[in-house]
Amino acid sequence: MSEQSAQPEYRIEDLAHHSGATVRTIRAYQDRGLLPRPERRGRSNVYGDAHLARLHQIADLLDRGYTLASIKELLEAWDTGRGLGGVLGLVAEVHGPWTDEEADRISRAELDARFGGTPDEEAIREAVELGVLERLPGREGEEYLVPSPQELAVAAELYAAGVPLAAITGHLRELRDQVEHIASRFLEFTTEHVFARYLEHRPPTDADATEAATMVRRLRPLAQQTVDAELARAMRLLATRHLQIHLSPEHLPVKDDQPRAVSLPAGTIRAVQSLVGAEGVEAFITAATEREVHKRTLDALASSHPTGDQPGQFA
């Protein structure tokens, strides 16, 4: 950095150090038009604070999921004087928290205690993969970040109720797919009916982006409120129906490999007893039932083919 200039000046290595980008990345941004060319001073290229600020902007937008192509459009709009403040405000609003819940930390010892007391590395790996836990740099294996303490608390309650961890994670994966579908539909709906008018220009004007950010703040709670209300309605309806089925004597759950009790008329039982004796009633009824099932199966197969003297058919 030059001490003779009023404005800070950086060599490319210094710029990389202050921005967190690599020298190779900086040069790639220059080639793609994302970063202005440096000023040439003799045999050296000199960068300034504008370059450093631009690199921070690019890094921030990349972290928010934007592609380099879309970032270039935004930055070009900024460079042509269209303004970027409203757009960045909209980006920050959408990327901000969509819940009032605050992340927490949990030690590995506490985590093991809440889930049976026995360390389970596979369960930890899967929880990290699902985002239920996040590893903390320098605290590997000792402490984890918990983005949603409520979600972890639900898992702990289910485990305490006897649900295996594998079943909990499998259920979460299935639930996540369904919830992401709901979120996608809500976004399509609001984009079509609310946000389309703000997104006519690419990138949107500063005023449109600012107004859209305000609308995001207004509509943000609606998705969760709607899902909460509909989930409560569905749970009340289906839980009541589920309980009625399981409490009804006519609908007792029976496994396929278990015997089932079937009521037969007393006259039928007496007629069978007269043929085979009391001790042979069960075996006789079983054999007769199987014979009837086989007969009906053969009849069904025969009736599925046209009649006539065709090869391979019974006359």
Tab-separated table of N, CA and C in Angstrom, residues 196-296:
chain	number	residue	atom	x	y	z
A	196	ALA	N	-44.787	-9.466	-10.013
A	196	ALA	CA	-44.472	-9.389	-11.442
A	196	ALA	C	-44.289	-7.940	-11.888
A	197	ARG	N	-45.093	-7.042	-11.346
A	197	ARG	CA	-45.015	-5.641	-11.777
A	197	ARG	C	-43.723	-4.956	-11.343
A	198	TYR	N	-43.075	-5.518	-10.302
A	198	TYR	CA	-41.809	-4.934	-9.850
A	198	TYR	C	-40.610	-5.507	-10.605
A	199	LEU	N	-40.829	-6.589	-11.316
A	199	LEU	CA	-39.711	-7.303	-11.938
A	199	LEU	C	-39.741	-7.204	-13.457
A	200	GLU	N	-40.416	-6.180	-13.972
A	200	GLU	CA	-40.509	-6.028	-15.429
A	200	GLU	C	-39.152	-5.687	-16.037
A	201	HIS	N	-38.328	-4.981	-15.272
A	201	HIS	CA	-37.003	-4.614	-15.754
A	201	HIS	C	-35.955	-5.517	-15.089
A	202	ARG	N	-34.919	-5.834	-15.853
A	202	ARG	CA	-33.836	-6.648	-15.306
A	202	ARG	C	-32.534	-5.887	-15.423
A	203	PRO	N	-31.931	-5.532	-14.290
A	203	PRO	CA	-32.497	-5.629	-12.947
A	203	PRO	C	-33.580	-4.580	-12.731
A	204	PRO	N	-34.410	-4.714	-11.692
A	204	PRO	CA	-35.472	-3.738	-11.451
A	204	PRO	C	-34.890	-2.372	-11.117
A	205	THR	N	-35.697	-1.351	-11.335
A	205	THR	CA	-35.253	-0.009	-10.979
A	205	THR	C	-35.106	0.079	-9.466
A	206	ASP	N	-34.385	1.096	-9.037
A	206	ASP	CA	-34.154	1.266	-7.608
A	206	ASP	C	-35.472	1.444	-6.855
A	207	ALA	N	-36.390	2.239	-7.443
A	207	ALA	CA	-37.675	2.492	-6.781
A	207	ALA	C	-38.515	1.218	-6.705
A	208	ASP	N	-38.556	0.451	-7.809
A	208	ASP	CA	-39.332	-0.785	-7.819
A	208	ASP	C	-38.763	-1.794	-6.820
A	209	ALA	N	-37.442	-1.886	-6.757
A	209	ALA	CA	-36.824	-2.836	-5.835
A	209	ALA	C	-37.113	-2.451	-4.383
A	210	THR	N	-37.097	-1.144	-4.103
A	210	THR	CA	-37.388	-0.694	-2.740
A	210	THR	C	-38.828	-1.014	-2.364
A	211	GLU	N	-39.766	-0.789	-3.299
A	211	GLU	CA	-41.179	-1.089	-3.033
A	211	GLU	C	-41.399	-2.594	-2.896
A	212	ALA	N	-40.694	-3.382	-3.706
A	212	ALA	CA	-40.819	-4.838	-3.615
A	212	ALA	C	-40.301	-5.343	-2.272
A	213	ALA	N	-39.223	-4.744	-1.770
A	213	ALA	CA	-38.683	-5.144	-0.465
A	213	ALA	C	-39.709	-4.876	0.638
A	214	THR	N	-40.413	-3.747	0.536
A	214	THR	CA	-41.470	-3.440	1.515
A	214	THR	C	-42.581	-4.477	1.437
A	215	MET	N	-42.924	-4.893	0.218
A	215	MET	CA	-43.973	-5.894	0.044
A	215	MET	C	-43.543	-7.249	0.608
A	216	VAL	N	-42.267	-7.589	0.461
A	216	VAL	CA	-41.765	-8.843	1.042
A	216	VAL	C	-41.957	-8.836	2.548
A	217	ARG	N	-41.665	-7.706	3.192
A	217	ARG	CA	-41.846	-7.615	4.650
A	217	ARG	C	-43.309	-7.806	5.033
A	218	ARG	N	-44.228	-7.306	4.200
A	218	ARG	CA	-45.655	-7.445	4.509
A	218	ARG	C	-46.145	-8.871	4.312
A	219	LEU	N	-45.655	-9.523	3.257
A	219	LEU	CA	-46.171	-10.847	2.914
A	219	LEU	C	-45.415	-11.991	3.586
A	220	ARG	N	-44.240	-11.690	4.120
A	220	ARG	CA	-43.397	-12.753	4.683
A	220	ARG	C	-44.140	-13.639	5.680
A	221	PRO	N	-44.924	-13.083	6.629
A	221	PRO	CA	-45.588	-13.964	7.613
A	221	PRO	C	-46.740	-14.782	7.032
A	222	LEU	N	-47.251	-14.395	5.859
A	222	LEU	CA	-48.480	-15.023	5.365
A	222	LEU	C	-48.301	-16.500	5.054
A	223	ALA	N	-47.152	-16.861	4.496
A	223	ALA	CA	-46.939	-18.267	4.143
A	223	ALA	C	-47.012	-19.147	5.386
A	224	GLN	N	-46.294	-18.750	6.431
A	224	GLN	CA	-46.294	-19.570	7.646
A	224	GLN	C	-47.658	-19.573	8.313
A	225	GLN	N	-48.347	-18.423	8.319
A	225	GLN	CA	-49.672	-18.364	8.943
A	225	GLN	C	-50.661	-19.267	8.211
A	226	THR	N	-50.587	-19.272	6.880
A	226	THR	CA	-51.489	-20.119	6.098
A	226	THR	C	-51.213	-21.595	6.342
A	227	VAL	N	-49.922	-21.964	6.324
A	227	VAL	CA	-49.560	-23.367	6.550
A	227	VAL	C	-49.940	-23.792	7.960
A	228	ASP	N	-49.713	-22.927	8.949
A	228	ASP	CA	-50.075	-23.257	10.337
A	228	ASP	C	-51.574	-23.527	10.451
A	229	ALA	N	-52.382	-22.664	9.842
A	229	ALA	CA	-53.834	-22.816	9.941
A	229	ALA	C	-54.308	-24.081	9.233
A	230	GLU	N	-53.774	-24.338	8.039
A	230	GLU	CA	-54.190	-25.516	7.290
A	230	GLU	C	-53.685	-26.804	7.935
A	231	LEU	N	-52.490	-26.766	8.506
A	231	LEU	CA	-51.975	-27.951	9.195
A	231	LEU	C	-52.816	-28.261	10.424
A	232	ALA	N	-53.204	-27.216	11.171
A	232	ALA	CA	-54.059	-27.426	12.345
A	232	ALA	C	-55.400	-28.032	11.940
A	233	ARG	N	-55.984	-27.516	10.850
A	233	ARG	CA	-57.256	-28.058	10.370
A	233	ARG	C	-57.113	-29.516	9.956
A	234	ALA	N	-56.060	-29.827	9.193
A	234	ALA	CA	-55.872	-31.191	8.707
A	234	ALA	C	-55.573	-32.153	9.851
A	235	MET	N	-54.765	-31.721	10.810
A	235	MET	CA	-54.439	-32.591	11.944
A	235	MET	C	-55.681	-32.901	12.772
A	236	ARG	N	-56.512	-31.896	12.999
A	236	ARG	CA	-57.739	-32.135	13.766
A	236	ARG	C	-58.643	-33.121	13.042
A	237	LEU	N	-58.806	-32.940	11.735
A	237	LEU	CA	-59.670	-33.815	10.952
A	237	LEU	C	-59.127	-35.235	10.894
A	238	LEU	N	-57.860	-35.377	10.527
A	238	LEU	CA	-57.296	-36.703	10.300
A	238	LEU	C	-56.997	-37.426	11.606
A	239	ALA	N	-56.582	-36.689	12.638
A	239	ALA	CA	-56.313	-37.335	13.923
A	239	ALA	C	-57.594	-37.901	14.523
A	240	THR	N	-58.698	-37.151	14.389
A	240	THR	CA	-59.989	-37.653	14.885
A	240	THR	C	-60.405	-38.911	14.141
A	241	ARG	N	-60.252	-38.867	12.813
A	241	ARG	CA	-60.606	-40.033	12.009
A	241	ARG	C	-59.700	-41.229	12.338
A	242	HIS	N	-58.427	-40.947	12.517
A	242	HIS	CA	-57.461	-41.997	12.830
A	242	HIS	C	-57.800	-42.659	14.170
A	243	LEU	N	-58.146	-41.833	15.150
A	243	LEU	CA	-58.483	-42.368	16.473
A	243	LEU	C	-59.750	-43.211	16.412
A	244	GLN	N	-60.735	-42.764	15.661
A	244	GLN	CA	-61.984	-43.526	15.543
A	244	GLN	C	-61.726	-44.900	14.938
A	245	ILE	N	-60.863	-44.961	13.937
A	245	ILE	CA	-60.550	-46.244	13.301
A	245	ILE	C	-59.885	-47.183	14.289
A	246	HIS	N	-58.935	-46.667	15.052
A	246	HIS	CA	-58.180	-47.536	15.950
A	246	HIS	C	-58.958	-47.915	17.210
A	247	LEU	N	-59.984	-47.134	17.555
A	247	LEU	CA	-60.780	-47.475	18.727
A	247	LEU	C	-61.994	-48.325	18.382
A	248	SER	N	-62.288	-48.442	17.098
A	248	SER	CA	-63.458	-49.206	16.681
A	248	SER	C	-63.142	-50.699	16.679
A	249	PRO	N	-63.967	-51.537	17.354
A	249	PRO	CA	-63.729	-52.992	17.366
A	249	PRO	C	-63.778	-53.592	15.963
A	250	GLU	N	-64.553	-52.969	15.059
A	250	GLU	CA	-64.668	-53.510	13.716
A	250	GLU	C	-63.421	-53.271	12.875
A	251	HIS	N	-62.528	-52.394	13.346
A	251	HIS	CA	-61.360	-52.033	12.550
A	251	HIS	C	-60.069	-52.244	13.326
A	252	LEU	N	-60.035	-53.288	14.138
A	252	LEU	CA	-58.806	-53.567	14.855
A	252	LEU	C	-57.719	-53.941	13.864
A	253	PRO	N	-56.543	-53.335	13.982
A	253	PRO	CA	-55.468	-53.654	13.026
A	253	PRO	C	-54.999	-55.091	13.181
A	254	VAL	N	-54.929	-55.805	12.079
A	254	VAL	CA	-54.481	-57.191	12.087
A	254	VAL	C	-53.364	-57.339	11.078
A	255	LYS	N	-52.264	-57.929	11.494
A	255	LYS	CA	-51.150	-58.153	10.584
A	255	LYS	C	-51.512	-59.253	9.592
A	256	ASP	N	-50.943	-59.153	8.405
A	256	ASP	CA	-51.279	-60.104	7.353
A	256	ASP	C	-50.881	-61.533	7.688
A	257	ASP	N	-49.854	-61.701	8.527
A	257	ASP	CA	-49.381	-63.046	8.826
A	257	ASP	C	-49.990	-63.620	10.097
A	258	GLN	N	-51.006	-62.925	10.638
A	258	GLN	CA	-51.652	-63.411	11.857
A	258	GLN	C	-53.037	-63.969	11.525
A	259	PRO	N	-53.487	-65.006	12.279
A	259	PRO	CA	-54.834	-65.559	12.056
A	259	PRO	C	-55.907	-64.528	12.355
A	260	ARG	N	-57.010	-64.586	11.622
A	260	ARG	CA	-58.114	-63.663	11.846
A	260	ARG	C	-59.358	-64.457	12.258
A	261	ALA	N	-60.071	-63.957	13.233
A	261	ALA	CA	-61.294	-64.609	13.683
A	261	ALA	C	-62.437	-64.284	12.717
A	262	VAL	N	-63.142	-65.302	12.267
A	262	VAL	CA	-64.264	-65.127	11.348
A	262	VAL	C	-65.495	-65.806	11.951
A	263	SER	N	-66.600	-65.069	12.008
A	263	SER	CA	-67.834	-65.628	12.568
A	263	SER	C	-68.558	-66.471	11.518
A	264	LEU	N	-68.950	-67.720	11.902
A	264	LEU	CA	-69.700	-68.605	11.019
A	264	LEU	C	-71.029	-68.956	11.685
A	265	PRO	N	-72.062	-69.169	10.900
A	265	PRO	CA	-73.355	-69.550	11.485
A	265	PRO	C	-73.227	-70.844	12.282
A	266	ALA	N	-73.987	-70.939	13.361
A	266	ALA	CA	-73.931	-72.127	14.217
A	266	ALA	C	-74.324	-73.375	13.440
A	267	GLY	N	-75.273	-73.248	12.521
A	267	GLY	CA	-75.688	-74.396	11.728
A	267	GLY	C	-74.547	-74.938	10.878
A	268	THR	N	-73.729	-74.062	10.357
A	268	THR	CA	-72.588	-74.497	9.549
A	268	THR	C	-71.594	-75.267	10.403
A	269	ILE	N	-71.339	-74.760	11.594
A	269	ILE	CA	-70.399	-75.439	12.500
A	269	ILE	C	-70.920	-76.840	12.838
A	270	ARG	N	-72.207	-76.946	13.126
A	270	ARG	CA	-72.770	-78.253	13.479
A	270	ARG	C	-72.675	-79.206	12.301
A	271	ALA	N	-72.949	-78.739	11.096
A	271	ALA	CA	-72.892	-79.608	9.906
A	271	ALA	C	-71.475	-80.132	9.691
A	272	VAL	N	-70.470	-79.275	9.908
A	272	VAL	CA	-69.081	-79.709	9.746
A	272	VAL	C	-68.718	-80.719	10.821
A	273	GLN	N	-69.150	-80.450	12.057
A	273	GLN	CA	-68.864	-81.389	13.150
A	273	GLN	C	-69.438	-82.770	12.854
A	274	SER	N	-70.615	-82.801	12.257
A	274	SER	CA	-71.223	-84.101	11.956
A	274	SER	C	-70.442	-84.855	10.892
A	275	LEU	N	-69.686	-84.133	10.055
A	275	LEU	CA	-68.897	-84.784	9.014
A	275	LEU	C	-67.529	-85.239	9.504
A	276	VAL	N	-66.828	-84.367	10.250
A	276	VAL	CA	-65.426	-84.654	10.603
A	276	VAL	C	-65.180	-84.717	12.102
A	277	GLY	N	-66.211	-84.451	12.895
A	277	GLY	CA	-66.009	-84.441	14.336
A	277	GLY	C	-65.542	-83.072	14.808
A	278	ALA	N	-65.710	-82.840	16.107
A	278	ALA	CA	-65.380	-81.528	16.675
A	278	ALA	C	-63.922	-81.159	16.484
A	279	GLU	N	-63.029	-82.180	16.598
A	279	GLU	CA	-61.593	-81.885	16.513
A	279	GLU	C	-61.146	-81.550	15.086
A	280	GLY	N	-61.953	-81.853	14.074
A	280	GLY	CA	-61.538	-81.598	12.691
A	280	GLY	C	-62.189	-80.395	12.047
A	281	VAL	N	-62.973	-79.642	12.824
A	281	VAL	CA	-63.715	-78.510	12.257
A	281	VAL	C	-62.760	-77.457	11.663
A	282	GLU	N	-61.747	-77.058	12.427
A	282	GLU	CA	-60.847	-75.984	11.985
A	282	GLU	C	-60.122	-76.369	10.698
A	283	ALA	N	-59.568	-77.603	10.666
A	283	ALA	CA	-58.827	-78.040	9.492
A	283	ALA	C	-59.743	-78.143	8.274
A	284	PHE	N	-60.981	-78.636	8.493
A	284	PHE	CA	-61.912	-78.796	7.379
A	284	PHE	C	-62.281	-77.435	6.773
A	285	ILE	N	-62.606	-76.474	7.642
A	285	ILE	CA	-62.997	-75.145	7.151
A	285	ILE	C	-61.833	-74.475	6.421
A	286	THR	N	-60.621	-74.644	6.947
A	286	THR	CA	-59.440	-74.066	6.293
A	286	THR	C	-59.232	-74.659	4.908
A	287	ALA	N	-59.314	-76.000	4.826
A	287	ALA	CA	-59.119	-76.669	3.538
A	287	ALA	C	-60.206	-76.289	2.546
A	288	ALA	N	-61.445	-76.211	3.033
A	288	ALA	CA	-62.555	-75.858	2.145
A	288	ALA	C	-62.405	-74.431	1.625
A	289	THR	N	-61.952	-73.534	2.498
A	289	THR	CA	-61.761	-72.132	2.088
A	289	THR	C	-60.663	-72.023	1.039
A	290	GLU	N	-59.531	-72.707	1.282
A	290	GLU	CA	-58.431	-72.658	0.316
A	290	GLU	C	-58.853	-73.253	-1.029
A	291	ARG	N	-59.641	-74.341	-0.970
A	291	ARG	CA	-60.106	-74.954	-2.215
A	291	ARG	C	-60.989	-73.990	-2.993
A	292	GLU	N	-61.872	-73.277	-2.290
A	292	GLU	CA	-62.760	-72.327	-2.952
A	292	GLU	C	-61.977	-71.169	-3.567
A	293	VAL	N	-60.944	-70.681	-2.829
A	293	VAL	CA	-60.101	-69.598	-3.357
A	293	VAL	C	-59.397	-70.039	-4.624
A	294	HIS	N	-58.828	-71.263	-4.606
A	294	HIS	CA	-58.145	-71.790	-5.784
A	294	HIS	C	-59.103	-71.927	-6.961
A	295	LYS	N	-60.309	-72.441	-6.678
A	295	LYS	CA	-61.299	-72.627	-7.737
A	295	LYS	C	-61.671	-71.301	-8.389
A	296	ARG	N	-61.885	-70.276	-7.561
A	296	ARG	CA	-62.278	-68.979	-8.110
A	296	ARG	C	-61.125	-68.340	-8.884
